[in-house]
mmCIF file of N, CA and C in Angstrom:
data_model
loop_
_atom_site.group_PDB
_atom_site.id
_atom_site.type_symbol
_atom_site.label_atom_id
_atom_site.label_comp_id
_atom_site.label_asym_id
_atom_site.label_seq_id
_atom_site.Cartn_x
_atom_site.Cartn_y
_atom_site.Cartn_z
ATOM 1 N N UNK A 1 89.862 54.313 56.176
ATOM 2 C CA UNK A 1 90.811 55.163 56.901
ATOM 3 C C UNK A 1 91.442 56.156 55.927
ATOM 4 N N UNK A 2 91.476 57.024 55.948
ATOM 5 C CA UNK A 2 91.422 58.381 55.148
ATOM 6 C C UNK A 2 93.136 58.975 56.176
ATOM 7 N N UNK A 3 94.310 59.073 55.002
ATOM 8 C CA UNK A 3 95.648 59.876 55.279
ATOM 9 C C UNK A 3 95.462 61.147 54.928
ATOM 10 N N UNK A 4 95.537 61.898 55.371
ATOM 11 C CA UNK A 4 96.190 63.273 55.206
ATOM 12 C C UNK A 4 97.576 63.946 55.235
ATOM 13 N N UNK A 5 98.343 64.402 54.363
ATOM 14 C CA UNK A 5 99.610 64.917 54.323
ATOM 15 C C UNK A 5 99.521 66.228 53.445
ATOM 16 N N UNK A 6 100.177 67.056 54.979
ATOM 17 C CA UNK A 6 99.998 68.172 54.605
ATOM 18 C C UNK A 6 101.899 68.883 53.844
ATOM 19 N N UNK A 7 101.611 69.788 53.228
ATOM 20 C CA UNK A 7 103.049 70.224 52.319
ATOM 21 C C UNK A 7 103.096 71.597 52.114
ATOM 22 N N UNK A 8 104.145 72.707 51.944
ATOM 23 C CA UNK A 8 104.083 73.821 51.516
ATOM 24 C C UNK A 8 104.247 74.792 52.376
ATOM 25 N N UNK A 9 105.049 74.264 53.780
ATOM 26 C CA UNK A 9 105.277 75.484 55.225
ATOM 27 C C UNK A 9 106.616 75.325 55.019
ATOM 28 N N UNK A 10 106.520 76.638 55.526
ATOM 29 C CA UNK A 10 108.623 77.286 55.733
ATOM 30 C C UNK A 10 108.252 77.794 55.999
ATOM 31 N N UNK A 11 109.385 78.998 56.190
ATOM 32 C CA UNK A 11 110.052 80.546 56.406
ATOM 33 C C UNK A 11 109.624 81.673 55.185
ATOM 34 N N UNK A 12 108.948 82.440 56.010
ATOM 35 C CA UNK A 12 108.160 83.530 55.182
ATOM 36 C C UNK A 12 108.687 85.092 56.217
ATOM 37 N N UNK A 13 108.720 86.292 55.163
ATOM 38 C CA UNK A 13 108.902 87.233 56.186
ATOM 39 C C UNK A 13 107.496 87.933 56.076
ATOM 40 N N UNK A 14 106.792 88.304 57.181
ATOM 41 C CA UNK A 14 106.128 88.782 57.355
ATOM 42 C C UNK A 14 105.991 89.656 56.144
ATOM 43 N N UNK A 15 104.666 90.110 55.447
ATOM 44 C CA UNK A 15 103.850 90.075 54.538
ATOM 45 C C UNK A 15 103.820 89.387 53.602
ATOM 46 N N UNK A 16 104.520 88.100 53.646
ATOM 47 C CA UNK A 16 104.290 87.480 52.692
ATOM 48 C C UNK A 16 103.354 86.292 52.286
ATOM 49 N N UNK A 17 103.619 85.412 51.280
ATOM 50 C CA UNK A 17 102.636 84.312 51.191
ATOM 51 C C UNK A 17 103.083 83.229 50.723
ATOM 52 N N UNK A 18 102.011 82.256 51.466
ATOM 53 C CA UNK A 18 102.790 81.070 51.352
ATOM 54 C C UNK A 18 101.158 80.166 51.313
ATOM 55 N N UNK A 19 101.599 79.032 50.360
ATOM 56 C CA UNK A 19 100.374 77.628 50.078
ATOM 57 C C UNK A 19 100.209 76.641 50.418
ATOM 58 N N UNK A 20 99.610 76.464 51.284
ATOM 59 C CA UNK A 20 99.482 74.830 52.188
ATOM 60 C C UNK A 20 98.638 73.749 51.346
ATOM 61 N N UNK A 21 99.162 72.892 51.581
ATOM 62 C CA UNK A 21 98.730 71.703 50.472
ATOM 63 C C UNK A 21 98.203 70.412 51.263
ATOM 64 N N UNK A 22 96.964 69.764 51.334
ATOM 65 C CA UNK A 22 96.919 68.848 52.093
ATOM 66 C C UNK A 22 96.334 67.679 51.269
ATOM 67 N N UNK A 23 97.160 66.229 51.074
ATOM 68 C CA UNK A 23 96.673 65.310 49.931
ATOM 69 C C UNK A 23 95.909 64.195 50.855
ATOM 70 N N UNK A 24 95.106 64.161 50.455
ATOM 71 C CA UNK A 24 94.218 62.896 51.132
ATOM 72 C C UNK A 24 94.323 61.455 50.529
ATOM 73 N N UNK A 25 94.246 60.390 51.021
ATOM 74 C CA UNK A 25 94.025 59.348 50.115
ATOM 75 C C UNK A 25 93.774 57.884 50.727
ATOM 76 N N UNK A 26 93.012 57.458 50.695
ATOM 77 C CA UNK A 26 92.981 55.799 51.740
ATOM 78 C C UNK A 26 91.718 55.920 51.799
ATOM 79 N N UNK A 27 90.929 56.552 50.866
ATOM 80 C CA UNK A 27 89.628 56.397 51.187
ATOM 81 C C UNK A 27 88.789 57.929 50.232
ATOM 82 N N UNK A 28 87.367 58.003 50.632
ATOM 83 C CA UNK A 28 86.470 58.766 49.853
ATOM 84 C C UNK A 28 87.325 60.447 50.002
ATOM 85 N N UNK A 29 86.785 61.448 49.435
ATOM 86 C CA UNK A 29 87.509 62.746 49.685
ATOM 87 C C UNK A 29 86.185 63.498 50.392
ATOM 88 N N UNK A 30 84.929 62.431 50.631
ATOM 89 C CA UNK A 30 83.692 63.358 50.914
ATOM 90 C C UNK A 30 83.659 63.784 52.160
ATOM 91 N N UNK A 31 84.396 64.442 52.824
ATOM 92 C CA UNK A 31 84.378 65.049 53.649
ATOM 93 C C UNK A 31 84.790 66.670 53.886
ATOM 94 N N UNK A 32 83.872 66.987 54.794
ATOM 95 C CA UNK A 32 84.033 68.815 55.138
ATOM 96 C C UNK A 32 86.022 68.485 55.810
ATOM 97 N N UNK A 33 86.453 69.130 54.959
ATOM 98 C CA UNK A 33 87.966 69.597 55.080
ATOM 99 C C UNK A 33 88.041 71.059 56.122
ATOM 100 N N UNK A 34 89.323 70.809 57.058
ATOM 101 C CA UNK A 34 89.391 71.824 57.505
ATOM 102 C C UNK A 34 91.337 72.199 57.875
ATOM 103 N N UNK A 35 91.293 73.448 58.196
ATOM 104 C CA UNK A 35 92.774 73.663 58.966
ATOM 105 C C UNK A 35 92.953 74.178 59.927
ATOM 106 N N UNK A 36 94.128 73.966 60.960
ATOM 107 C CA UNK A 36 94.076 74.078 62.115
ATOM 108 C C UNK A 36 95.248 74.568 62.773
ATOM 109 N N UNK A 37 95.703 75.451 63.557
ATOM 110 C CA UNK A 37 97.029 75.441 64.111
ATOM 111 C C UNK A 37 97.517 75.454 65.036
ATOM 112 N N UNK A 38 98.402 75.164 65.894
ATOM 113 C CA UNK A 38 99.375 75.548 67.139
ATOM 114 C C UNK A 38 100.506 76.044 67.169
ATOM 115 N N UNK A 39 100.624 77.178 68.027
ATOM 116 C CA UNK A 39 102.040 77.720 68.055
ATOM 117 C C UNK A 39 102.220 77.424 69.657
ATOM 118 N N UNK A 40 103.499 77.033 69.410
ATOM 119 C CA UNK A 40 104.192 76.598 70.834
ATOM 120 C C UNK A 40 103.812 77.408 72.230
ATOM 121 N N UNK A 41 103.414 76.605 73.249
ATOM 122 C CA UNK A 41 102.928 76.934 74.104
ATOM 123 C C UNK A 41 101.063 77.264 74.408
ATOM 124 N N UNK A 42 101.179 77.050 73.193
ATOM 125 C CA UNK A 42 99.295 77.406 72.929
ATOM 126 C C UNK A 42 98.132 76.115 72.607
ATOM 127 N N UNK A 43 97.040 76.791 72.931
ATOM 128 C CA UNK A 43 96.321 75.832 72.224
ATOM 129 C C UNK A 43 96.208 75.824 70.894
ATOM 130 N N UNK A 44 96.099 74.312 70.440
ATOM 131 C CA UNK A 44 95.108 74.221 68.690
ATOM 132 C C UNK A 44 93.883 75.280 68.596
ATOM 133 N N UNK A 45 93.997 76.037 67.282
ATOM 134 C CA UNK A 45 92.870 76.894 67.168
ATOM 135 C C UNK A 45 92.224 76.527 65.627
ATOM 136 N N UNK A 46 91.544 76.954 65.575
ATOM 137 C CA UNK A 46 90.432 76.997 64.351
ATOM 138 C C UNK A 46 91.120 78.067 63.363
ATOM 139 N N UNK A 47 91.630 77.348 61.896
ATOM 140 C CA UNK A 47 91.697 78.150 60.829
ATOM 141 C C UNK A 47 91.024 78.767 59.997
ATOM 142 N N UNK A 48 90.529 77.322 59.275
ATOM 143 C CA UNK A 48 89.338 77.649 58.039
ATOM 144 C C UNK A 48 88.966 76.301 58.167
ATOM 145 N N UNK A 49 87.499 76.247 57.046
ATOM 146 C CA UNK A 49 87.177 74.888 57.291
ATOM 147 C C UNK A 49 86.251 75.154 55.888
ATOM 148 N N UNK A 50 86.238 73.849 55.073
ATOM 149 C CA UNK A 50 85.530 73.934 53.691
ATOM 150 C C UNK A 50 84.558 72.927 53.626
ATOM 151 N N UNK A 51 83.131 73.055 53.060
ATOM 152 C CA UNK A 51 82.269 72.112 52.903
ATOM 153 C C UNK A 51 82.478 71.083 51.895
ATOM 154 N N UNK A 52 81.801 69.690 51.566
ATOM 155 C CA UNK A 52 82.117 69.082 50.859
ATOM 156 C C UNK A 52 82.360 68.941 49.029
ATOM 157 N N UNK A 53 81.396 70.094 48.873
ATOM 158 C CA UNK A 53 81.313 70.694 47.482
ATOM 159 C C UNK A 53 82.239 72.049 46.911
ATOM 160 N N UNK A 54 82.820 72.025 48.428
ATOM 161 C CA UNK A 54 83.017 73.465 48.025
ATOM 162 C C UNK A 54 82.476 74.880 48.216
ATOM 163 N N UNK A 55 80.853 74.842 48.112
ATOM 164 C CA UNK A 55 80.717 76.015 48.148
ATOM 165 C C UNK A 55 80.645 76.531 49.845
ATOM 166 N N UNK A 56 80.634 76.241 50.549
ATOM 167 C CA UNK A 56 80.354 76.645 52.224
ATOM 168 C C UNK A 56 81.543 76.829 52.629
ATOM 169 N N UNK A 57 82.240 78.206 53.332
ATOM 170 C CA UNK A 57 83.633 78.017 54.065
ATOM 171 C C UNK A 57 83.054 78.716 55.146
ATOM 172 N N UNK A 58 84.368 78.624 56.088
ATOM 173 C CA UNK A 58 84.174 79.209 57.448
ATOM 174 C C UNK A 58 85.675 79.601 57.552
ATOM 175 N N UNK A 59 85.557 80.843 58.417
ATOM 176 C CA UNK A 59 87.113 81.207 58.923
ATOM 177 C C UNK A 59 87.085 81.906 60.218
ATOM 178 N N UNK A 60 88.309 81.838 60.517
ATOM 179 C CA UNK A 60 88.598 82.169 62.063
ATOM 180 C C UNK A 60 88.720 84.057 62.022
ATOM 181 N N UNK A 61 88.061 84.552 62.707
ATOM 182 C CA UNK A 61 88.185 86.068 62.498
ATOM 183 C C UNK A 61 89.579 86.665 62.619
ATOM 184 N N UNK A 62 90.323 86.053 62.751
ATOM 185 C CA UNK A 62 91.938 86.049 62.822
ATOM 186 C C UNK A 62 92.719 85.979 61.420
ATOM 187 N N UNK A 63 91.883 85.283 60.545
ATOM 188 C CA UNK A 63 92.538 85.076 59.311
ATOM 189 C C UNK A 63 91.753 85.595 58.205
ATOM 190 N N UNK A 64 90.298 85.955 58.340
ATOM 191 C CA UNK A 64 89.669 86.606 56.948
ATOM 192 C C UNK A 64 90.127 87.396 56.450
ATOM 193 N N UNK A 65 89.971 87.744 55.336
ATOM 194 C CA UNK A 65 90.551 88.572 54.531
ATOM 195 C C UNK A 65 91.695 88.562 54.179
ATOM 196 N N UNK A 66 92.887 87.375 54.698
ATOM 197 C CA UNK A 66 94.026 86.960 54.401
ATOM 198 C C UNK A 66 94.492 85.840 53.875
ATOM 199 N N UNK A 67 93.409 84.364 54.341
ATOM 200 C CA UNK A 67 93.577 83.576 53.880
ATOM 201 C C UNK A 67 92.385 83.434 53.124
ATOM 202 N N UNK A 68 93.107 81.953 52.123
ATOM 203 C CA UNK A 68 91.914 81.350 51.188
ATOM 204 C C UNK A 68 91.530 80.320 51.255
ATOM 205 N N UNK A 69 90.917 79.563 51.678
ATOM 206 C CA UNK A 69 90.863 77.887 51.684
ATOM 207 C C UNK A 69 89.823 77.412 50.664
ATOM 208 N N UNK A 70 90.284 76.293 49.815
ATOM 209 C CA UNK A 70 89.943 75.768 48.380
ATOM 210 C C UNK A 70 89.959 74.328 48.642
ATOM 211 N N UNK A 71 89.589 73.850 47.629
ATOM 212 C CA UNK A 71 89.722 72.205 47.195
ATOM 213 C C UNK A 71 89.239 71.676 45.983
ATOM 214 N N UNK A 72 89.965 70.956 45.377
ATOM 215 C CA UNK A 72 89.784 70.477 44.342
ATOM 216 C C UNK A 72 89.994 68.950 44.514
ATOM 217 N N UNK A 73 88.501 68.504 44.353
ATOM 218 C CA UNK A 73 88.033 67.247 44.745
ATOM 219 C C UNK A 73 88.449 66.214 43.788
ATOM 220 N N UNK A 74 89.151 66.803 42.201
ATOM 221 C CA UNK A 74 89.451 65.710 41.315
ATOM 222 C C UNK A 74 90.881 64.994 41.732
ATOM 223 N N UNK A 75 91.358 65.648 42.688
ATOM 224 C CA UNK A 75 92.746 65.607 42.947
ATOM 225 C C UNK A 75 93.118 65.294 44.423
ATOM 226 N N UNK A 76 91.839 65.412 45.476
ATOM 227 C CA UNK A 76 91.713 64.820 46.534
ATOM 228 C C UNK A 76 92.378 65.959 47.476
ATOM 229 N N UNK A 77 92.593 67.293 47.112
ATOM 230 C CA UNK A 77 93.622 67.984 47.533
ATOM 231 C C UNK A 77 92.820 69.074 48.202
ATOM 232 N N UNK A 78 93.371 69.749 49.505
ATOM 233 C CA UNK A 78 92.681 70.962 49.897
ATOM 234 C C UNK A 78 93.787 71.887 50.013
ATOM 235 N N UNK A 79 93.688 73.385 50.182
ATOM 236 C CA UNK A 79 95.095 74.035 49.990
ATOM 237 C C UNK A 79 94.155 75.347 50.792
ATOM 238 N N UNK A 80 95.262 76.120 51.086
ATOM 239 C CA UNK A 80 95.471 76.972 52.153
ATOM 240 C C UNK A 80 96.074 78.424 51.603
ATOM 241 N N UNK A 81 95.497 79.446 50.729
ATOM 242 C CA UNK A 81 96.562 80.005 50.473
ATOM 243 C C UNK A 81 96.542 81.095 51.252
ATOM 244 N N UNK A 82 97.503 81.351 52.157
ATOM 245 C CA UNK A 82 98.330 82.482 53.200
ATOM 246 C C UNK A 82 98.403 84.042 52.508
ATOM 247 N N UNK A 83 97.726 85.072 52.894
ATOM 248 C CA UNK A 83 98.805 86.309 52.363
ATOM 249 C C UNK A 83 98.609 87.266 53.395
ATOM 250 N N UNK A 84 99.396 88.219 53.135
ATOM 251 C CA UNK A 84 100.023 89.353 54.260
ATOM 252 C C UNK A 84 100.133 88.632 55.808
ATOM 253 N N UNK A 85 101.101 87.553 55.423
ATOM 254 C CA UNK A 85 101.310 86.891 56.818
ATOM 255 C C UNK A 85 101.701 87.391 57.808
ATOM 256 N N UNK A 86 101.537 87.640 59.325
ATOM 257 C CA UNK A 86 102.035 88.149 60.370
ATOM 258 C C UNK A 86 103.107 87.571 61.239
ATOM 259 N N UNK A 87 103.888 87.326 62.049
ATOM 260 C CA UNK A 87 104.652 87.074 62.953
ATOM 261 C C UNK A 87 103.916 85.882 63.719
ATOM 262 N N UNK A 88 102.398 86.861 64.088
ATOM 263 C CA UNK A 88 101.404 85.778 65.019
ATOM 264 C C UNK A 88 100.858 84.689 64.238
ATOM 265 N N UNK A 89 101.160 84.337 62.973
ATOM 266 C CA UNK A 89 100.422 83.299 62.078
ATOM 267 C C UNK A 89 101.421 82.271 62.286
ATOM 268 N N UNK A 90 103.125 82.467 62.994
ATOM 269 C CA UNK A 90 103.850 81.272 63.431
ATOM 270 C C UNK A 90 103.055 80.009 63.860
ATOM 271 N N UNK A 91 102.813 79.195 63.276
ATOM 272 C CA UNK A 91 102.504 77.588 64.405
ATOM 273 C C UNK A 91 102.615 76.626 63.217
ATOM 274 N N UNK A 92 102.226 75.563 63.981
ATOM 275 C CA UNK A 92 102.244 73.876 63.339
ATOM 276 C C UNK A 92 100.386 74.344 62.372
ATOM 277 N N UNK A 93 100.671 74.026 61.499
ATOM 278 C CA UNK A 93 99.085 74.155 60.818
ATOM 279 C C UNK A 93 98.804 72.442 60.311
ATOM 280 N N UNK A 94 97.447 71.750 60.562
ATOM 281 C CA UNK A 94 97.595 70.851 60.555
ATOM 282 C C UNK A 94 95.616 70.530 59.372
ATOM 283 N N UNK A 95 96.121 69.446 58.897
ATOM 284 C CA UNK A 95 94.715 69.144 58.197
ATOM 285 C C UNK A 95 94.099 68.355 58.709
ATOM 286 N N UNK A 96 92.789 68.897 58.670
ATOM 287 C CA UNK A 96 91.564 67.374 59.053
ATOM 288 C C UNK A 96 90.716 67.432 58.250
ATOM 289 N N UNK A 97 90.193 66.198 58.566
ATOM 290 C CA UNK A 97 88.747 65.655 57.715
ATOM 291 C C UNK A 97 87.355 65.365 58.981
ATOM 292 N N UNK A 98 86.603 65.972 58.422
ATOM 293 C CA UNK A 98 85.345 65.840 59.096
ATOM 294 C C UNK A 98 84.230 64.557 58.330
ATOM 295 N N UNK A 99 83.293 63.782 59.089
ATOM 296 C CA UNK A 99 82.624 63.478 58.541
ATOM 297 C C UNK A 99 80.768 64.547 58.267
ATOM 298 N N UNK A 100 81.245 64.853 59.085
ATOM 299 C CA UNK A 100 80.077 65.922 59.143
ATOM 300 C C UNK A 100 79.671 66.376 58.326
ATOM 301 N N UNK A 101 78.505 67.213 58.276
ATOM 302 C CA UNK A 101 78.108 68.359 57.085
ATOM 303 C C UNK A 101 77.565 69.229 57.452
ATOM 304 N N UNK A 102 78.646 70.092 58.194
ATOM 305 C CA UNK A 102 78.385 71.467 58.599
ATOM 306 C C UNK A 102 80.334 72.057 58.844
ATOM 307 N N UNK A 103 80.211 73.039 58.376
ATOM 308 C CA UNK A 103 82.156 73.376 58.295
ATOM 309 C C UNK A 103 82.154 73.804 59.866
ATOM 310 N N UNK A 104 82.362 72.814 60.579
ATOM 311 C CA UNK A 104 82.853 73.259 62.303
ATOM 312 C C UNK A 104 84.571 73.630 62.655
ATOM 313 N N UNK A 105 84.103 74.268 63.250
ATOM 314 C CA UNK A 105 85.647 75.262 63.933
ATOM 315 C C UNK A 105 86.219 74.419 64.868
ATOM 316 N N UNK A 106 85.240 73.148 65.980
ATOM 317 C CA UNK A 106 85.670 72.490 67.147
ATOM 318 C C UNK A 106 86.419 71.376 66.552
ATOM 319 N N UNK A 107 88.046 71.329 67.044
ATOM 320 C CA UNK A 107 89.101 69.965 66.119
ATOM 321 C C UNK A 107 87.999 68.915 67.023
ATOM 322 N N UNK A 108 87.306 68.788 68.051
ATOM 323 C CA UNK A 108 86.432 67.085 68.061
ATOM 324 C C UNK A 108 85.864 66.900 67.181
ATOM 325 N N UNK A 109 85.354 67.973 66.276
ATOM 326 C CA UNK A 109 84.466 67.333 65.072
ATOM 327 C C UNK A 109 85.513 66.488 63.803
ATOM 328 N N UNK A 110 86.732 66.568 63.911
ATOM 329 C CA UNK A 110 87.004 66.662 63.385
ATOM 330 C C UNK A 110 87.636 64.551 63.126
ATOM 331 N N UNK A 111 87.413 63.468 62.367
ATOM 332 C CA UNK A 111 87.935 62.460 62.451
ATOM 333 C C UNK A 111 89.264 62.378 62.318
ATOM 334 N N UNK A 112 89.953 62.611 61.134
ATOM 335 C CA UNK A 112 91.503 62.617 60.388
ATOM 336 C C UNK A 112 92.238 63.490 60.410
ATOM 337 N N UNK A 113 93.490 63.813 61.212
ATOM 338 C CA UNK A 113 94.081 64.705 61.454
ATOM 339 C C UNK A 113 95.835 64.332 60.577
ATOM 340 N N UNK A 114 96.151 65.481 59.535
ATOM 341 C CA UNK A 114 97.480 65.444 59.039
ATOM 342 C C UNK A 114 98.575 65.264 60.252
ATOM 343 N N UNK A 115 99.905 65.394 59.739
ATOM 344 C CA UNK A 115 101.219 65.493 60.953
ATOM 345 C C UNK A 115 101.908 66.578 61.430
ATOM 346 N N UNK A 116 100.995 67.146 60.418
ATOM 347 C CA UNK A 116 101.156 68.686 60.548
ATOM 348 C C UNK A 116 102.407 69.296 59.463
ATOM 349 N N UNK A 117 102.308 70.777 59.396
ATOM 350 C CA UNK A 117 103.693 71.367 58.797
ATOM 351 C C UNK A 117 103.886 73.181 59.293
ATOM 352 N N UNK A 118 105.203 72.855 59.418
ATOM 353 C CA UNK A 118 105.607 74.400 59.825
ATOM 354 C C UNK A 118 105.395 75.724 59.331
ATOM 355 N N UNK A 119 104.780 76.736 59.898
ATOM 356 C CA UNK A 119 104.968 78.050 59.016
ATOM 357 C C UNK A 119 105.586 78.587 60.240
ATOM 358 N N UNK A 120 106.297 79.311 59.497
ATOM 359 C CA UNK A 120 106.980 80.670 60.511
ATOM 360 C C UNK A 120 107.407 81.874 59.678
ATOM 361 N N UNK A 121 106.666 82.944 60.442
ATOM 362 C CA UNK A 121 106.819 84.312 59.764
ATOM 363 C C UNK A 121 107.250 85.282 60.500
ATOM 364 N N UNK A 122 109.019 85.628 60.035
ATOM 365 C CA UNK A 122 109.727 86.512 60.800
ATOM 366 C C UNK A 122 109.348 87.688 60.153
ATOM 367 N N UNK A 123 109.430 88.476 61.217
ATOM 368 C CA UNK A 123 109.358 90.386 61.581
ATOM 369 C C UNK A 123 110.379 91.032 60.490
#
């Protein structure tokens, strides 16, 4: 059984940046990592999502070119880094673990889900 805890959301003003941190631990780190979000009233959507080595990512056409998603497997850690944040990037952003091996966008693929953490980016 594999924990996820995610760290590193607050209050950002729009263009700024901010680093999401998600620590895994209760088990292997070999899994395709991904992130995910909801803003109130909405559905969960597809962030980014990272393969098990590292080299394979995927992102939501909503966030390329703004975000970064990384991991460093000595440390069990995946991270998120945010820039020129918008207003619309407000929601709960949450981590999962896939067992899979393919970086999927659908949260069913997804086994281990963090508790989530807040970003909000005022105007």
């Amino acid at each position: 059984q594999v924990q996820l805890v995610e760290s590193g959301g607050g209050l950002v003003q729009a263009g700024g940046s901010l680093r999401l941190s998600c620590a895994a631990s209760g088990g292997s780190f070999s899994y395709v990592m991904g992130w995910f979000r909801q803003a109130p009233g909405k559905e969960r959507e597809f962030v980014a999502a990272i393969s098990r080595g590292g080299g394979s990512k995927n992102y939501a056409e909503s966030v390329k070119g703004r975000f970064t998603i990384s991991r460093d497997n000595a440390k069990n850690t995946v991270y998120l880094q945010m820039n020129s944040l918008k207003p619309e990037d407000t929601a709960v952003y949450y981590c999962a673990a896939s067992g899979k091996y393919y970086t999927g966008s659908d949260g069913y693929e997804y086994d281990y889900w963090g508790q989530g953490t807040q970003v909000t980016v005022s105007s």
